[in-house]
Amino acid sequence: MKVEKLKGFRDHYPEDMEVRNYFFKKITNAAENFGYQLIDFPSLEPLDLYRLKSGTEIVNQTFSFTDKGGREVTMIPEATPSTVRLLTTRKDLPRPVRWYSFPKVWRYEEPQEGRFREHYQFNADVFGLDSEEADAEIVGLASSILDYLGLSGVYEININDRFLMEYVLKDLNIEDIPDAFSIIDKYKKVDKSSFIEAFKGIGAGEDEIKKILSLLGEKVDIGNLEKKIKRVVNNYEEIKPRIERIKKTFDLIGLYTESKINFDFSIVRGLSYYTGIVFEAFDVKGELRAILGGGRYDGLSQLFTQEKIPAAGFAIGDAVIELLLKRQNLWLKRNMKESYYICNLSSENYDYIIKIASVIRSLNKIAVVDMTHRKISSQMKSASDFDFAIIIGEREIEEETMTVKNMHSSEQSTIGYDEFFLKLRSGNN
């Protein structure tokens, strides 16, 4: 019987994982440089965790089931609710708290380019700060990660503010804010007539829809935000403090990255728990789905506790970032560790060979011993993917030497055991 992987899932072979892990390490290293600490949580959570706070669209996409104890559970479709659950469980954590995680998540979506039903997702969150500085830091970390991956100038970040958008919608007498956000979130995915009909369906008139479309039609330079809002709302002074906060946040983000930052009213994010700034990053050519997305979600902690804990965060899925890195010719194999392939020409004596391999490994380098008893030509062929080949025969064992070949330059020499490891420890191999 032939068994194939399920639709929307991926297999990762060693050559895939080597490159993937290289970039995963760069992402986590960038987060740690900002002072973010690694956490982890179960892959299975109560379905109510998402039913209450993530929104119906997410719940409809979950891989959920009733377990043997009669509980409704789901494979996690995102990381934020679990992260907040961890935070509120501990009362002794000094704030602000800066955490990151890198789990697998699952969503029953239609697979397409840059979207799978299972993927790795990097997440970063800061808790305990409600300020322009915290908003700017979380966007700054996101942009710094992309810059660190070599994507500076290849992406742009589009930012909106849910607090501002909710004020605008209410000022336009639109009462069903969650449905309005859901419609706006699909603005770029549906035709104009469908968008208009959807807003009419929640009671919006033609004048109100016209004003909404005037906001969503194009990205706004932060210097023109005030003028844009004044054309839509009736009482600008009431919302002016929020505009000033947004402008200050943009100024601070500019200190983290030179990439283009836009204000985009069409960015509202599909999850229901966002309360303030929301943002997404896209490739500047506009060929791919969002590279990353996030925002402020100050109310989510009240799902678990009476305390309202300020919070902001973002997530990066591995699928789109991989596509973009490949298009930039950056998704390449890189040997993080120096590697040695030990060719074994001795018929019996393994002691000396294993001793060499063990010392190499103790220096945090890769050592692989050939155990096939093949001819030297076949063993050297296997060594071609390594930095160095070490050839050990009966003579080398007797004299406590080794023949070392640089597989990049083809230089070869015979060297004593002690001298070799002296050079290896000093970095002059």
GROMACS .gro file of N, CA, C and O in nm, residues 337-425:
model
  356
  337LYS      N    1   2.903   2.476   1.071
  337LYS     CA    2   3.015   2.414   1.142
  337LYS      C    3   3.116   2.358   1.042
  337LYS      O    4   3.078   2.309   0.937
  338GLU      N    5   3.241   2.365   1.077
  338GLU     CA    6   3.345   2.304   0.996
  338GLU      C    7   3.326   2.152   0.999
  338GLU      O    8   3.297   2.095   1.104
  339SER      N    9   3.344   2.087   0.883
  339SER     CA   10   3.311   1.945   0.875
  339SER      C   11   3.428   1.862   0.825
  339SER      O   12   3.504   1.905   0.737
  340TYR      N   13   3.440   1.742   0.881
  340TYR     CA   14   3.549   1.649   0.849
  340TYR      C   15   3.492   1.511   0.819
  340TYR      O   16   3.409   1.460   0.895
  341TYR      N   17   3.537   1.453   0.708
  341TYR     CA   18   3.498   1.317   0.673
  341TYR      C   19   3.622   1.230   0.688
  341TYR      O   20   3.724   1.253   0.622
  342ILE      N   21   3.616   1.130   0.778
  342ILE     CA   22   3.732   1.047   0.807
  342ILE      C   23   3.726   0.920   0.725
  342ILE      O   24   3.640   0.833   0.745
  343CYS      N   25   3.817   0.910   0.628
  343CYS     CA   26   3.826   0.793   0.540
  343CYS      C   27   3.906   0.684   0.610
  343CYS      O   28   4.021   0.706   0.649
  344ASN      N   29   3.846   0.571   0.625
  344ASN     CA   30   3.904   0.462   0.703
  344ASN      C   31   3.960   0.354   0.611
  344ASN      O   32   3.887   0.280   0.547
  345LEU      N   33   4.094   0.344   0.607
  345LEU     CA   34   4.160   0.241   0.526
  345LEU      C   35   4.214   0.128   0.611
  345LEU      O   36   4.279   0.037   0.560
  346SER      N   37   4.188   0.136   0.743
  346SER     CA   38   4.236   0.032   0.834
  346SER      C   39   4.135  -0.082   0.838
  346SER      O   40   4.014  -0.061   0.847
  347SER      N   41   4.183  -0.202   0.833
  347SER     CA   42   4.093  -0.318   0.829
  347SER      C   43   4.034  -0.351   0.965
  347SER      O   44   3.925  -0.406   0.974
  348GLU      N   45   4.105  -0.316   1.073
  348GLU     CA   46   4.058  -0.357   1.206
  348GLU      C   47   4.060  -0.244   1.310
  348GLU      O   48   3.964  -0.230   1.385
  349ASN      N   49   4.168  -0.169   1.317
  349ASN     CA   50   4.190  -0.079   1.430
  349ASN      C   51   4.106   0.048   1.421
  349ASN      O   52   4.138   0.139   1.344
  350TYR      N   53   4.000   0.052   1.502
  350TYR     CA   54   3.913   0.170   1.504
  350TYR      C   55   3.949   0.267   1.618
  350TYR      O   56   3.901   0.381   1.621
  351ASP      N   57   4.031   0.226   1.712
  351ASP     CA   58   4.056   0.308   1.831
  351ASP      C   59   4.108   0.447   1.793
  351ASP      O   60   4.058   0.549   1.841
  352TYR      N   61   4.209   0.450   1.707
  352TYR     CA   62   4.271   0.578   1.669
  352TYR      C   63   4.171   0.664   1.592
  352TYR      O   64   4.164   0.786   1.613
  353ILE      N   65   4.094   0.603   1.505
  353ILE     CA   66   3.998   0.676   1.421
  353ILE      C   67   3.888   0.739   1.508
  353ILE      O   68   3.855   0.857   1.493
  354ILE      N   69   3.833   0.661   1.601
  354ILE     CA   70   3.727   0.712   1.688
  354ILE      C   71   3.783   0.821   1.780
  354ILE      O   72   3.714   0.919   1.811
  355LYS      N   73   3.907   0.806   1.822
  355LYS     CA   74   3.971   0.907   1.907
  355LYS      C   75   3.979   1.041   1.834
  355LYS      O   76   3.947   1.146   1.890
  356ILE      N   77   4.018   1.038   1.707
  356ILE     CA   78   4.026   1.161   1.627
  356ILE      C   79   3.887   1.223   1.611
  356ILE      O   80   3.869   1.343   1.631
  357ALA      N   81   3.789   1.139   1.576
  357ALA     CA   82   3.653   1.190   1.556
  357ALA      C   83   3.599   1.252   1.684
  357ALA      O   84   3.535   1.358   1.681
  358SER      N   85   3.626   1.190   1.798
  358SER     CA   86   3.574   1.239   1.925
  358SER      C   87   3.632   1.375   1.961
  358SER      O   88   3.560   1.464   2.010
  359VAL      N   89   3.761   1.393   1.937
  359VAL     CA   90   3.822   1.523   1.969
  359VAL      C   91   3.768   1.631   1.876
  359VAL      O   92   3.741   1.744   1.919
  360ILE      N   93   3.753   1.600   1.749
  360ILE     CA   94   3.696   1.697   1.654
  360ILE      C   95   3.557   1.741   1.701
  360ILE      O   96   3.523   1.860   1.703
  361ARG      N   97   3.475   1.645   1.741
  361ARG     CA   98   3.339   1.676   1.787
  361ARG      C   99   3.341   1.757   1.916
  361ARG      O  100   3.255   1.843   1.937
  362SER      N  101   3.438   1.730   2.003
  362SER     CA  102   3.447   1.804   2.128
  362SER      C  103   3.478   1.952   2.104
  362SER      O  104   3.453   2.036   2.191
  363LEU      N  105   3.530   1.985   1.985
  363LEU     CA  106   3.559   2.123   1.946
  363LEU      C  107   3.443   2.184   1.868
  363LEU      O  108   3.459   2.285   1.800
  364ASN      N  109   3.326   2.120   1.877
  364ASN     CA  110   3.202   2.169   1.813
  364ASN      C  111   3.214   2.173   1.662
  364ASN      O  112   3.167   2.265   1.596
  365LYS      N  113   3.278   2.071   1.607
  365LYS     CA  114   3.288   2.056   1.463
  365LYS      C  115   3.229   1.921   1.423
  365LYS      O  116   3.213   1.832   1.508
  366ILE      N  117   3.197   1.906   1.297
  366ILE     CA  118   3.134   1.784   1.248
  366ILE      C  119   3.240   1.682   1.209
  366ILE      O  120   3.335   1.716   1.137
  367ALA      N  121   3.224   1.559   1.256
  367ALA     CA  122   3.314   1.450   1.219
  367ALA      C  123   3.232   1.327   1.185
  367ALA      O  124   3.153   1.280   1.267
  368VAL      N  125   3.250   1.274   1.064
  368VAL     CA  126   3.180   1.153   1.020
  368VAL      C  127   3.284   1.049   0.983
  368VAL      O  128   3.377   1.078   0.905
  369VAL      N  129   3.270   0.928   1.037
  369VAL     CA  130   3.363   0.819   1.009
  369VAL      C  131   3.303   0.728   0.904
  369VAL      O  132   3.188   0.682   0.917
  370ASP      N  133   3.378   0.701   0.798
  370ASP     CA  134   3.331   0.606   0.696
  370ASP      C  135   3.342   0.464   0.751
  370ASP      O  136   3.449   0.421   0.795
  371MET      N  137   3.233   0.392   0.749
  371MET     CA  138   3.229   0.256   0.802
  371MET      C  139   3.197   0.152   0.695
  371MET      O  140   3.157   0.040   0.725
  372THR      N  141   3.216   0.190   0.568
  372THR     CA  142   3.170   0.104   0.459
  372THR      C  143   3.277   0.007   0.409
  372THR      O  144   3.245  -0.088   0.337
  373HIS      N  145   3.406   0.033   0.443
  373HIS     CA  146   3.518  -0.047   0.394
  373HIS      C  147   3.529  -0.044   0.241
  373HIS      O  148   3.576  -0.139   0.178
  374ARG      N  149   3.485   0.066   0.181
  374ARG     CA  150   3.495   0.082   0.036
  374ARG      C  151   3.638   0.125  -0.002
  374ARG      O  152   3.720   0.159   0.083
  375LYS      N  153   3.661   0.129  -0.132
  375LYS     CA  154   3.789   0.179  -0.181
  375LYS      C  155   3.800   0.328  -0.149
  375LYS      O  156   3.700   0.397  -0.132
  376ILE      N  157   3.926   0.377  -0.146
  376ILE     CA  158   3.949   0.517  -0.110
  376ILE      C  159   3.880   0.612  -0.206
  376ILE      O  160   3.830   0.718  -0.166
  377SER      N  161   3.872   0.576  -0.333
  377SER     CA  162   3.807   0.664  -0.430
  377SER      C  163   3.659   0.685  -0.396
  377SER      O  164   3.606   0.796  -0.408
  378SER      N  165   3.592   0.579  -0.353
  378SER     CA  166   3.451   0.589  -0.317
  378SER      C  167   3.434   0.668  -0.187
  378SER      O  168   3.340   0.748  -0.173
  379GLN      N  169   3.525   0.649  -0.092
  379GLN     CA  170   3.517   0.723   0.033
  379GLN      C  171   3.542   0.873   0.009
  379GLN      O  172   3.474   0.958   0.067
  380MET      N  173   3.636   0.904  -0.079
  380MET     CA  174   3.664   1.045  -0.109
  380MET      C  175   3.547   1.111  -0.181
  380MET      O  176   3.523   1.231  -0.167
  381LYS      N  177   3.473   1.032  -0.258
  381LYS     CA  178   3.353   1.087  -0.322
  381LYS      C  179   3.252   1.128  -0.215
  381LYS      O  180   3.188   1.233  -0.226
  382SER      N  181   3.238   1.048  -0.111
  382SER     CA  182   3.148   1.084   0.000
  382SER      C  183   3.199   1.206   0.074
  382SER      O  184   3.121   1.283   0.130
  383ALA      N  185   3.330   1.225   0.076
  383ALA     CA  186   3.390   1.338   0.148
  383ALA      C  187   3.375   1.469   0.073
  383ALA      O  188   3.404   1.576   0.128
  384SER      N  189   3.328   1.464  -0.052
  384SER     CA  190   3.325   1.584  -0.135
  384SER      C  191   3.232   1.693  -0.081
  384SER      O  192   3.249   1.811  -0.112
  385ASP      N  193   3.134   1.656   0.001
  385ASP     CA  194   3.042   1.755   0.058
  385ASP      C  195   3.093   1.812   0.189
  385ASP      O  196   3.025   1.894   0.252
  386PHE      N  197   3.213   1.772   0.231
  386PHE     CA  198   3.269   1.817   0.358
  386PHE      C  199   3.380   1.918   0.333
  386PHE      O  200   3.430   1.932   0.221
  387ASP      N  201   3.420   1.989   0.440
  387ASP     CA  202   3.529   2.087   0.427
  387ASP      C  203   3.665   2.017   0.415
  387ASP      O  204   3.752   2.061   0.339
  388PHE      N  205   3.681   1.908   0.491
  388PHE     CA  206   3.809   1.838   0.492
  388PHE      C  207   3.786   1.686   0.489
  388PHE      O  208   3.687   1.636   0.543
  389ALA      N  209   3.881   1.616   0.426
  389ALA     CA  210   3.886   1.471   0.434
  389ALA      C  211   4.009   1.434   0.515
  389ALA      O  212   4.117   1.490   0.494
  390ILE      N  213   3.993   1.342   0.609
  390ILE     CA  214   4.107   1.290   0.686
  390ILE      C  215   4.123   1.143   0.648
  390ILE      O  216   4.029   1.064   0.663
  391ILE      N  217   4.240   1.108   0.600
  391ILE     CA  218   4.265   0.972   0.552
  391ILE      C  219   4.350   0.899   0.655
  391ILE      O  220   4.460   0.945   0.690
  392ILE      N  221   4.298   0.789   0.704
  392ILE     CA  222   4.366   0.710   0.806
  392ILE      C  223   4.385   0.568   0.756
  392ILE      O  224   4.288   0.496   0.727
  393GLY      N  225   4.511   0.528   0.743
  393GLY     CA  226   4.546   0.390   0.707
  393GLY      C  227   4.634   0.330   0.815
  393GLY      O  228   4.654   0.388   0.922
  394GLU      N  229   4.688   0.210   0.787
  394GLU     CA  230   4.772   0.141   0.886
  394GLU      C  231   4.894   0.225   0.922
  394GLU      O  232   4.932   0.233   1.039
  395ARG      N  233   4.955   0.292   0.821
  395ARG     CA  234   5.074   0.372   0.848
  395ARG      C  235   5.043   0.488   0.941
  395ARG      O  236   5.118   0.518   1.034
  396GLU      N  237   4.930   0.558   0.915
  396GLU     CA  238   4.893   0.672   0.999
  396GLU      C  239   4.867   0.628   1.143
  396GLU      O  240   4.902   0.700   1.238
  397ILE      N  241   4.810   0.508   1.158
  397ILE     CA  242   4.782   0.458   1.293
  397ILE      C  243   4.912   0.429   1.366
  397ILE      O  244   4.931   0.464   1.483
  398GLU      N  245   5.009   0.365   1.295
  398GLU     CA  246   5.138   0.332   1.356
  398GLU      C  247   5.215   0.456   1.394
  398GLU      O  248   5.279   0.463   1.499
  399GLU      N  249   5.213   0.559   1.307
  399GLU     CA  250   5.294   0.680   1.329
  399GLU      C  251   5.217   0.791   1.402
  399GLU      O  252   5.273   0.897   1.428
  400GLU      N  253   5.088   0.766   1.436
  400GLU     CA  254   5.002   0.867   1.498
  400GLU      C  255   5.002   0.996   1.417
  400GLU      O  256   5.024   1.106   1.468
  401THR      N  257   4.977   0.979   1.287
  401THR     CA  258   4.963   1.093   1.196
  401THR      C  259   4.829   1.080   1.124
  401THR      O  260   4.752   0.988   1.149
  402MET      N  261   4.803   1.176   1.036
  402MET     CA  262   4.683   1.170   0.951
  402MET      C  263   4.710   1.250   0.826
  402MET      O  264   4.785   1.348   0.828
  403THR      N  265   4.649   1.208   0.715
  403THR     CA  266   4.658   1.283   0.591
  403THR      C  267   4.530   1.366   0.578
  403THR      O  268   4.419   1.311   0.580
  404VAL      N  269   4.548   1.497   0.567
  404VAL     CA  270   4.434   1.589   0.565
  404VAL      C  271   4.427   1.658   0.430
  404VAL      O  272   4.525   1.715   0.383
  405LYS      N  273   4.309   1.651   0.367
  405LYS     CA  274   4.289   1.717   0.238
  405LYS      C  275   4.180   1.823   0.252
  405LYS      O  276   4.069   1.795   0.298
  406ASN      N  277   4.214   1.945   0.211
  406ASN     CA  278   4.114   2.053   0.204
  406ASN      C  279   4.030   2.030   0.080
  406ASN      O  280   4.080   2.036  -0.032
  407MET      N  281   3.901   2.003   0.096
  407MET     CA  282   3.815   1.966  -0.016
  407MET      C  283   3.775   2.086  -0.102
  407MET      O  284   3.716   2.069  -0.209
  408HIS      N  285   3.809   2.206  -0.057
  408HIS     CA  286   3.780   2.326  -0.136
  408HIS      C  287   3.900   2.365  -0.223
  408HIS      O  288   3.884   2.400  -0.339
  409SER      N  289   4.020   2.357  -0.163
  409SER     CA  290   4.141   2.398  -0.236
  409SER      C  291   4.219   2.280  -0.292
  409SER      O  292   4.311   2.299  -0.372
  410SER      N  293   4.186   2.158  -0.250
  410SER     CA  294   4.254   2.033  -0.289
  410SER      C  295   4.394   2.021  -0.230
  410SER      O  296   4.470   1.931  -0.266
  411GLU      N  297   4.432   2.113  -0.141
  411GLU     CA  298   4.563   2.102  -0.074
  411GLU      C  299   4.561   1.983   0.021
  411GLU      O  300   4.463   1.959   0.089
  412GLN      N  301   4.675   1.909   0.024
  412GLN     CA  302   4.682   1.788   0.105
  412GLN      C  303   4.816   1.778   0.173
  412GLN      O  304   4.920   1.809   0.113
  413SER      N  305   4.815   1.734   0.300
  413SER     CA  306   4.941   1.717   0.373
  413SER      C  307   4.923   1.613   0.481
  413SER      O  308   4.811   1.585   0.525
  414THR      N  309   5.036   1.557   0.525
  414THR     CA  310   5.035   1.462   0.636
  414THR      C  311   5.086   1.533   0.760
  414THR      O  312   5.188   1.603   0.756
  415ILE      N  313   5.013   1.518   0.871
  415ILE     CA  314   5.045   1.594   0.991
  415ILE      C  315   5.030   1.504   1.113
  415ILE      O  316   4.951   1.409   1.113
  416GLY      N  317   5.108   1.530   1.216
  416GLY     CA  318   5.101   1.452   1.339
  416GLY      C  319   4.973   1.482   1.417
  416GLY      O  320   4.915   1.591   1.405
  417TYR      N  321   4.934   1.386   1.499
  417TYR     CA  322   4.811   1.398   1.577
  417TYR      C  323   4.812   1.524   1.664
  417TYR      O  324   4.719   1.605   1.661
  418ASP      N  325   4.917   1.541   1.745
  418ASP     CA  326   4.922   1.654   1.837
  418ASP      C  327   4.925   1.787   1.762
  418ASP      O  328   4.859   1.883   1.802
  419GLU      N  329   5.004   1.793   1.654
  419GLU     CA  330   5.013   1.918   1.577
  419GLU      C  331   4.879   1.953   1.513
  419GLU      O  332   4.839   2.070   1.509
  420PHE      N  333   4.809   1.851   1.463
  420PHE     CA  334   4.680   1.875   1.399
  420PHE      C  335   4.582   1.939   1.497
  420PHE      O  336   4.516   2.039   1.467
  421PHE      N  337   4.573   1.882   1.617
  421PHE     CA  338   4.474   1.934   1.712
  421PHE      C  339   4.518   2.065   1.775
  421PHE      O  340   4.434   2.145   1.816
  422LEU      N  341   4.648   2.090   1.779
  422LEU     CA  342   4.695   2.220   1.823
  422LEU      C  343   4.650   2.328   1.726
  422LEU      O  344   4.599   2.435   1.766
  423LYS      N  345   4.663   2.298   1.596
  423LYS     CA  346   4.617   2.392   1.494
  423LYS      C  347   4.464   2.405   1.495
  423LYS      O  348   4.410   2.514   1.477
  424LEU      N  349   4.397   2.293   1.517
  424LEU     CA  350   4.251   2.294   1.517
  424LEU      C  351   4.197   2.380   1.631
  424LEU      O  352   4.103   2.458   1.613
  425ARG      N  353   4.258   2.369   1.745
  425ARG     CA  354   4.213   2.447   1.862
  425ARG      C  355   4.242   2.596   1.844
  425ARG      O  356   4.170   2.681   1.894
   0.00000   0.00000   0.00000
